[in-house]
mmCIF file of C-alpha atoms in Angstrom:
data_model
loop_
_atom_site.group_PDB
_atom_site.id
_atom_site.type_symbol
_atom_site.label_atom_id
_atom_site.label_comp_id
_atom_site.label_asym_id
_atom_site.label_seq_id
_atom_site.Cartn_x
_atom_site.Cartn_y
_atom_site.Cartn_z
ATOM 1 C CA MET A 23 0.000 0.000 0.000
ATOM 2 C CA SER A 24 1.164 3.460 -0.671
ATOM 3 C CA VAL A 25 2.406 5.999 1.810
ATOM 4 C CA GLU A 26 1.782 9.457 3.116
ATOM 5 C CA ASN A 27 4.369 11.745 4.707
ATOM 6 C CA GLY A 28 8.124 11.265 4.793
ATOM 7 C CA ARG A 29 8.620 12.599 1.268
ATOM 8 C CA ALA A 30 10.876 15.532 2.066
ATOM 9 C CA ASN A 31 13.428 13.228 3.670
ATOM 10 C CA ALA A 32 13.780 10.954 0.646
ATOM 11 C CA PRO A 33 17.105 10.950 -1.184
ATOM 12 C CA GLY A 34 17.330 13.695 -3.775
ATOM 13 C CA GLY A 35 15.091 16.235 -2.075
ATOM 14 C CA GLN A 36 11.406 17.063 -2.274
ATOM 15 C CA ALA A 37 11.024 17.288 -6.067
ATOM 16 C CA ASN A 38 12.806 14.019 -6.765
ATOM 17 C CA SER A 39 10.984 12.164 -3.987
ATOM 18 C CA ASP A 40 7.622 13.411 -5.256
ATOM 19 C CA ASP A 41 8.516 12.053 -8.690
ATOM 20 C CA PHE A 42 9.580 8.748 -7.134
ATOM 21 C CA TYR A 43 6.298 8.237 -5.282
ATOM 22 C CA ARG A 44 4.231 9.404 -8.255
ATOM 23 C CA ARG A 45 5.922 6.810 -10.462
ATOM 24 C CA LEU A 46 5.541 4.139 -7.806
ATOM 25 C CA TYR A 47 1.886 4.668 -6.956
ATOM 26 C CA ASP A 48 0.228 6.562 -9.802
ATOM 27 C CA ASP A 49 1.959 5.043 -12.822
ATOM 28 C CA LYS A 50 3.118 1.585 -11.759
ATOM 29 C CA ALA A 51 1.318 -1.207 -13.628
ATOM 30 C CA GLU A 52 0.370 -2.937 -10.357
ATOM 31 C CA TYR A 53 -1.560 0.109 -9.144
ATOM 32 C CA VAL A 54 -3.070 0.883 -12.540
ATOM 33 C CA ALA A 55 -4.447 -2.672 -12.607
ATOM 34 C CA ARG A 56 -5.558 -2.429 -9.001
ATOM 35 C CA ARG A 57 -7.802 0.510 -9.893
ATOM 36 C CA ASP A 58 -9.636 -1.703 -12.415
ATOM 37 C CA ASP A 59 -12.353 -3.592 -10.525
ATOM 38 C CA THR A 60 -12.327 -6.442 -13.031
ATOM 39 C CA SER A 61 -8.571 -7.104 -12.960
ATOM 40 C CA LEU A 62 -6.841 -10.038 -11.321
ATOM 41 C CA GLU A 63 -4.769 -7.586 -9.280
ATOM 42 C CA ALA A 64 -7.905 -6.016 -7.775
ATOM 43 C CA ARG A 65 -9.318 -9.453 -6.932
ATOM 44 C CA LEU A 66 -6.050 -10.543 -5.305
ATOM 45 C CA ILE A 67 -5.891 -7.358 -3.215
ATOM 46 C CA ARG A 68 -9.457 -7.818 -1.991
ATOM 47 C CA LEU A 69 -8.700 -11.422 -1.084
ATOM 48 C CA GLU A 70 -5.525 -10.526 0.815
ATOM 49 C CA VAL A 71 -7.274 -7.722 2.697
ATOM 50 C CA GLU A 72 -10.382 -9.674 3.652
ATOM 51 C CA ALA A 73 -8.854 -13.104 4.322
ATOM 52 C CA PHE A 74 -5.413 -12.197 5.658
ATOM 53 C CA LYS A 75 -4.819 -8.614 6.720
ATOM 54 C CA VAL A 76 -8.058 -7.584 8.414
ATOM 55 C CA PRO A 77 -8.510 -10.783 10.497
ATOM 56 C CA ASN A 78 -4.941 -10.608 11.781
ATOM 57 C CA LEU A 79 -5.089 -6.867 12.476
ATOM 58 C CA ILE A 80 -8.350 -7.287 14.398
ATOM 59 C CA ALA A 81 -6.812 -10.160 16.373
ATOM 60 C CA ALA A 82 -4.028 -7.793 17.481
ATOM 61 C CA ILE A 83 -6.473 -5.333 19.084
ATOM 62 C CA PRO A 84 -6.426 -5.708 22.881
ATOM 63 C CA HIS A 85 -9.469 -7.493 24.273
ATOM 64 C CA GLY A 86 -12.185 -5.091 25.358
ATOM 65 C CA PHE A 87 -10.840 -2.088 23.464
ATOM 66 C CA ASP A 88 -13.785 -0.170 22.003
ATOM 67 C CA TYR A 89 -13.322 2.188 19.084
ATOM 68 C CA SER A 90 -15.491 4.532 17.032
ATOM 69 C CA SER A 91 -12.923 6.054 14.666
ATOM 70 C CA VAL A 92 -10.334 4.492 12.364
ATOM 71 C CA VAL A 93 -7.648 6.329 10.391
ATOM 72 C CA GLU A 94 -5.557 4.540 7.794
ATOM 73 C CA ILE A 95 -2.271 6.069 6.693
ATOM 74 C CA GLY A 96 -1.402 4.937 3.168
ATOM 75 C CA CYS A 97 -4.870 3.638 2.341
ATOM 76 C CA ALA A 98 -4.247 3.234 -1.431
ATOM 77 C CA THR A 99 -7.553 2.318 -3.089
ATOM 78 C CA GLY A 100 -9.376 1.872 0.220
ATOM 79 C CA GLU A 101 -10.007 -1.876 0.416
ATOM 80 C CA LEU A 102 -8.672 -2.377 3.931
ATOM 81 C CA LEU A 103 -10.440 0.612 5.438
ATOM 82 C CA ALA A 104 -13.724 -0.456 3.834
ATOM 83 C CA ALA A 105 -13.365 -4.031 5.133
ATOM 84 C CA PHE A 106 -12.240 -3.011 8.622
ATOM 85 C CA PRO A 107 -15.146 -3.741 11.007
ATOM 86 C CA ALA A 108 -16.443 -0.822 13.027
ATOM 87 C CA PRO A 109 -19.613 0.020 14.963
ATOM 88 C CA ALA A 110 -22.493 1.728 13.188
ATOM 89 C CA GLY A 111 -21.780 5.422 12.837
ATOM 90 C CA ALA A 112 -18.023 5.022 13.290
ATOM 91 C CA ARG A 113 -15.822 7.455 11.407
ATOM 92 C CA LYS A 114 -13.346 6.070 8.888
ATOM 93 C CA VAL A 115 -10.683 8.308 7.316
ATOM 94 C CA GLY A 116 -8.002 7.370 4.790
ATOM 95 C CA PHE A 117 -4.903 9.305 3.711
ATOM 96 C CA ASP A 118 -2.756 8.552 0.668
ATOM 97 C CA ILE A 119 -0.128 10.323 -1.424
ATOM 98 C CA SER A 120 -1.556 9.098 -4.757
ATOM 99 C CA LYS A 121 -4.270 11.225 -6.353
ATOM 100 C CA GLU A 122 -5.208 8.350 -8.630
ATOM 101 C CA ASN A 123 -5.612 5.912 -5.742
ATOM 102 C CA ILE A 124 -7.690 8.371 -3.722
ATOM 103 C CA ALA A 125 -9.942 9.117 -6.695
ATOM 104 C CA CYS A 126 -10.553 5.383 -7.094
ATOM 105 C CA ALA A 127 -11.172 4.897 -3.355
ATOM 106 C CA ARG A 128 -13.783 7.677 -3.299
ATOM 107 C CA VAL A 129 -15.734 6.090 -6.121
ATOM 108 C CA ARG A 130 -15.597 2.594 -4.630
ATOM 109 C CA HIS A 131 -16.343 3.562 -1.031
ATOM 110 C CA PRO A 132 -18.430 6.771 -0.963
ATOM 111 C CA GLY A 133 -19.265 6.395 2.744
ATOM 112 C CA ILE A 134 -15.621 6.820 3.809
ATOM 113 C CA GLU A 135 -13.529 10.001 4.003
ATOM 114 C CA PHE A 136 -10.491 9.897 1.756
ATOM 115 C CA HIS A 137 -7.830 12.607 1.569
ATOM 116 C CA ASN A 138 -4.932 13.107 -0.818
ATOM 117 C CA SER A 139 -2.998 15.000 1.845
ATOM 118 C CA ASP A 140 -0.668 14.708 4.827
ATOM 119 C CA PHE A 141 -2.146 12.674 7.671
ATOM 120 C CA HIS A 142 -0.902 15.310 10.112
ATOM 121 C CA GLU A 143 -3.834 17.414 8.918
ATOM 122 C CA PHE A 144 -6.238 15.115 10.767
ATOM 123 C CA GLU A 145 -7.731 17.062 13.640
ATOM 124 C CA GLY A 146 -8.192 15.467 17.005
ATOM 125 C CA CYS A 147 -7.375 11.915 18.105
ATOM 126 C CA ALA A 148 -8.429 8.670 16.450
ATOM 127 C CA ASP A 149 -9.180 5.518 18.382
ATOM 128 C CA VAL A 150 -7.342 3.291 15.884
ATOM 129 C CA VAL A 151 -4.617 4.216 13.394
ATOM 130 C CA VAL A 152 -3.653 1.611 10.796
ATOM 131 C CA LEU A 153 -0.348 1.355 8.919
ATOM 132 C CA SER A 154 -0.580 -1.586 6.545
ATOM 133 C CA ASP A 155 2.503 -2.328 4.413
ATOM 134 C CA VAL A 156 3.629 1.292 4.738
ATOM 135 C CA LEU A 157 6.686 1.638 6.959
ATOM 136 C CA GLU A 158 8.990 -0.278 4.626
ATOM 137 C CA HIS A 159 8.352 2.401 1.962
ATOM 138 C CA VAL A 160 9.193 5.591 3.868
ATOM 139 C CA PRO A 161 12.640 7.065 4.582
ATOM 140 C CA ASP A 162 11.809 7.810 8.224
ATOM 141 C CA ASP A 163 9.929 4.738 9.421
ATOM 142 C CA ARG A 164 10.496 5.529 13.096
ATOM 143 C CA GLY A 165 9.268 9.109 12.690
ATOM 144 C CA MET A 166 6.108 8.059 10.874
ATOM 145 C CA LEU A 167 5.322 5.417 13.475
ATOM 146 C CA ARG A 168 5.962 7.894 16.294
ATOM 147 C CA ASP A 169 3.588 10.430 14.708
ATOM 148 C CA ALA A 170 0.951 7.752 14.168
ATOM 149 C CA GLY A 171 1.188 6.991 17.888
ATOM 150 C CA ARG A 172 0.514 10.638 18.688
ATOM 151 C CA LEU A 173 -2.566 10.536 16.467
ATOM 152 C CA GLY A 174 -4.234 7.372 17.753
ATOM 153 C CA ARG A 175 -4.992 5.601 21.013
ATOM 154 C CA VAL A 176 -3.993 2.285 19.439
ATOM 155 C CA VAL A 177 -1.776 1.856 16.386
ATOM 156 C CA LEU A 178 -2.138 -1.282 14.283
ATOM 157 C CA VAL A 179 0.803 -2.255 12.090
ATOM 158 C CA ASN A 180 1.364 -4.959 9.563
ATOM 159 C CA LEU A 181 4.947 -5.090 8.385
ATOM 160 C CA PRO A 182 6.603 -7.493 5.925
ATOM 161 C CA LEU A 183 9.449 -9.467 7.496
ATOM 162 C CA GLU A 184 11.690 -10.255 4.550
ATOM 163 C CA ASP A 185 14.814 -11.533 6.299
ATOM 164 C CA ASN A 186 14.440 -14.865 4.504
ATOM 165 C CA TRP A 187 16.358 -16.973 2.000
ATOM 166 C CA LEU A 188 14.534 -15.839 -1.142
ATOM 167 C CA ASN A 189 15.201 -12.165 -0.398
ATOM 168 C CA ARG A 190 18.885 -12.461 0.559
ATOM 169 C CA ALA A 191 20.113 -11.056 -2.768
ATOM 170 C CA ARG A 192 17.401 -8.409 -3.098
ATOM 171 C CA ALA A 193 18.658 -4.844 -3.592
ATOM 172 C CA TYR A 194 16.485 -2.759 -1.288
ATOM 173 C CA GLY A 195 16.117 0.968 -1.968
ATOM 174 C CA PRO A 196 14.337 3.382 -4.331
ATOM 175 C CA ASP A 197 14.853 1.024 -7.288
ATOM 176 C CA ASP A 198 13.333 -2.006 -5.559
ATOM 177 C CA VAL A 199 10.523 -3.505 -7.645
ATOM 178 C CA SER A 200 8.053 -2.956 -4.776
ATOM 179 C CA GLY A 201 9.575 0.264 -3.468
ATOM 180 C CA HIS A 202 10.791 -1.341 -0.246
ATOM 181 C CA LEU A 203 13.577 0.768 1.198
ATOM 182 C CA ARG A 204 14.695 -1.777 3.792
ATOM 183 C CA CYS A 205 14.347 -5.340 5.024
ATOM 184 C CA TYR A 206 13.101 -6.219 8.540
ATOM 185 C CA SER A 207 13.564 -9.264 10.715
ATOM 186 C CA LEU A 208 11.077 -9.997 13.499
ATOM 187 C CA ASP A 209 13.396 -8.523 16.133
ATOM 188 C CA GLU A 210 13.929 -5.404 14.015
ATOM 189 C CA GLY A 211 10.195 -4.950 13.500
ATOM 190 C CA LEU A 212 9.462 -5.167 17.220
ATOM 191 C CA ALA A 213 12.433 -2.900 18.019
ATOM 192 C CA LEU A 214 11.114 -0.317 15.558
ATOM 193 C CA ILE A 215 7.878 -0.060 17.536
ATOM 194 C CA GLU A 216 9.746 0.460 20.793
ATOM 195 C CA SER A 217 12.174 2.977 19.251
ATOM 196 C CA ALA A 218 9.208 5.070 18.106
ATOM 197 C CA GLY A 219 8.232 5.611 21.728
ATOM 198 C CA LEU A 220 5.407 3.071 21.641
ATOM 199 C CA ARG A 221 4.572 0.109 23.823
ATOM 200 C CA THR A 222 3.791 -3.134 22.035
ATOM 201 C CA LEU A 223 0.458 -4.502 23.241
ATOM 202 C CA GLN A 224 0.044 -7.683 21.204
ATOM 203 C CA TRP A 225 1.801 -9.164 18.205
ATOM 204 C CA ARG A 226 1.878 -12.221 15.984
ATOM 205 C CA GLN A 227 4.071 -13.412 13.116
ATOM 206 C CA VAL A 228 2.180 -15.047 10.245
ATOM 207 C CA TRP A 229 3.404 -16.767 7.074
ATOM 208 C CA ILE A 230 0.802 -16.289 4.352
ATOM 209 C CA HIS A 231 1.930 -19.411 2.480
ATOM 210 C CA GLU A 232 0.638 -21.453 5.435
ATOM 211 C CA THR A 233 -2.878 -19.985 5.214
ATOM 212 C CA ASP A 234 -6.061 -20.714 3.276
ATOM 213 C CA CYS A 235 -5.672 -17.238 1.776
ATOM 214 C CA ASP A 236 -2.634 -18.424 -0.159
ATOM 215 C CA GLN A 237 -4.495 -21.465 -1.451
ATOM 216 C CA GLU A 238 -7.262 -19.216 -2.743
ATOM 217 C CA ARG A 239 -4.701 -16.842 -4.201
ATOM 218 C CA ARG A 240 -3.176 -19.710 -6.196
ATOM 219 C CA ARG A 241 -6.643 -20.767 -7.377
ATOM 220 C CA LEU A 242 -7.405 -17.257 -8.665
ATOM 221 C CA ARG A 243 -4.095 -17.116 -10.527
ATOM 222 C CA ARG A 244 -4.687 -20.525 -12.075
ATOM 223 C CA GLN A 245 -8.191 -19.509 -13.115
ATOM 224 C CA ALA A 246 -7.090 -16.219 -14.683
ATOM 225 C CA LEU A 247 -3.641 -17.098 -16.036
ATOM 226 C CA GLY A 248 -3.700 -20.854 -16.472
ATOM 227 C CA SER A 249 -1.002 -21.351 -13.827
ATOM 228 C CA ALA A 250 -0.780 -20.758 -10.089
ATOM 229 C CA PHE A 251 2.794 -19.532 -10.522
ATOM 230 C CA SER A 252 4.309 -16.860 -12.742
ATOM 231 C CA GLY A 253 6.951 -17.360 -15.426
ATOM 232 C CA GLY A 254 7.379 -19.759 -18.315
ATOM 233 C CA ARG A 255 6.515 -23.443 -18.054
ATOM 234 C CA LEU A 256 9.877 -24.474 -16.609
ATOM 235 C CA VAL A 257 10.092 -21.548 -14.170
ATOM 236 C CA ALA A 258 6.518 -22.124 -13.006
ATOM 237 C CA ALA A 259 7.255 -25.825 -12.497
ATOM 238 C CA VAL A 260 10.326 -25.014 -10.367
ATOM 239 C CA LYS A 261 8.289 -22.536 -8.294
ATOM 240 C CA GLN A 262 5.608 -25.193 -7.805
ATOM 241 C CA CYS A 263 8.206 -27.640 -6.502
ATOM 242 C CA VAL A 264 9.743 -25.088 -4.155
ATOM 243 C CA TRP A 265 6.320 -24.068 -2.811
ATOM 244 C CA SER A 266 5.290 -27.707 -2.305
ATOM 245 C CA ALA A 267 8.480 -28.447 -0.359
ATOM 246 C CA ALA A 268 8.091 -25.295 1.720
ATOM 247 C CA THR A 269 4.516 -26.071 2.678
ATOM 248 C CA ALA A 270 5.310 -29.721 3.429
ATOM 249 C CA ILE A 271 8.324 -28.952 5.654
ATOM 250 C CA ARG A 272 7.325 -26.026 7.837
ATOM 251 C CA PRO A 273 10.784 -25.041 9.192
ATOM 252 C CA VAL A 274 12.116 -24.876 5.630
ATOM 253 C CA GLY A 275 9.150 -22.825 4.423
ATOM 254 C CA ARG A 276 9.544 -20.365 7.270
ATOM 255 C CA ARG A 277 13.172 -19.742 6.399
ATOM 256 C CA MET A 278 12.474 -19.599 2.687
ATOM 257 C CA PHE A 279 9.458 -17.281 2.551
ATOM 258 C CA ALA A 280 8.749 -13.873 4.056
ATOM 259 C CA SER A 281 6.291 -13.489 6.913
ATOM 260 C CA THR A 282 4.219 -10.611 8.262
ATOM 261 C CA LEU A 283 4.289 -8.957 11.664
ATOM 262 C CA PHE A 284 0.855 -7.912 12.912
ATOM 263 C CA ALA A 285 1.064 -5.761 16.039
ATOM 264 C CA SER A 286 -0.842 -3.294 18.163
ATOM 265 C CA ALA A 287 0.880 -0.532 20.111
ATOM 266 C CA SER A 288 0.160 2.570 22.132
ATOM 267 C CA ARG A 289 2.078 5.513 23.523
ATOM 268 C CA ARG A 290 4.177 4.759 26.556
ATOM 269 C CA GLU A 291 3.030 6.573 29.637
ATOM 270 C CA ALA A 292 5.318 9.398 30.726
ATOM 271 C CA PRO A 293 7.322 8.503 33.844
#
């Protein structure tokens, strides 16, 4: 999902960083396809949000915590915010740097507030602030997380943990295919929360390849593309073998594939 804030600190200055994020979120083929309701990309995003992200984010909310407002920073085309359960009359607000994504989100989800602006412009305090696949994209991850903690009573984070075998040779930075500026391990993800002045309330580490969501994701790809795995026939066959081995031998799969940290946090009380 795309980000809001942190642009001025990107390498090259404000103008260059604006161009970088515009290319990444407005023009990138993945996001162009995502804005088409009929595309495979849009269907895969909805599946991931509804079957993987939202259930695990909700599970991270402390028991008994009631909320009536939800702010999502980096809401992209709005799927997660729309799917996030909330009481009747609750306020939902999404912020995103991409004009194209916000325009799409407004059409799809007219009952939700969407803003193509800095999330610092939100007035007041939200009960829940969500950062879903955002912190790995911004130059100042600690600063963004700290500011999110000032905005909300509880901050929910899902963060990719890509300290795994298949990402060992990946060149993280502005030229990364997904725009990931850095790689996190589990310890680094949890330390990031603490370094932002927040207290971790609950957390879990989940490997999507072990879930029913991944099985459904493979089915959708096979239905739309004729194969559950990308690449030519030989490449797809190799990927199928690797995936089968990883799912059959759990310790191997967990070292081979990335996982996701789902966590809730709040501001630490002043001493």
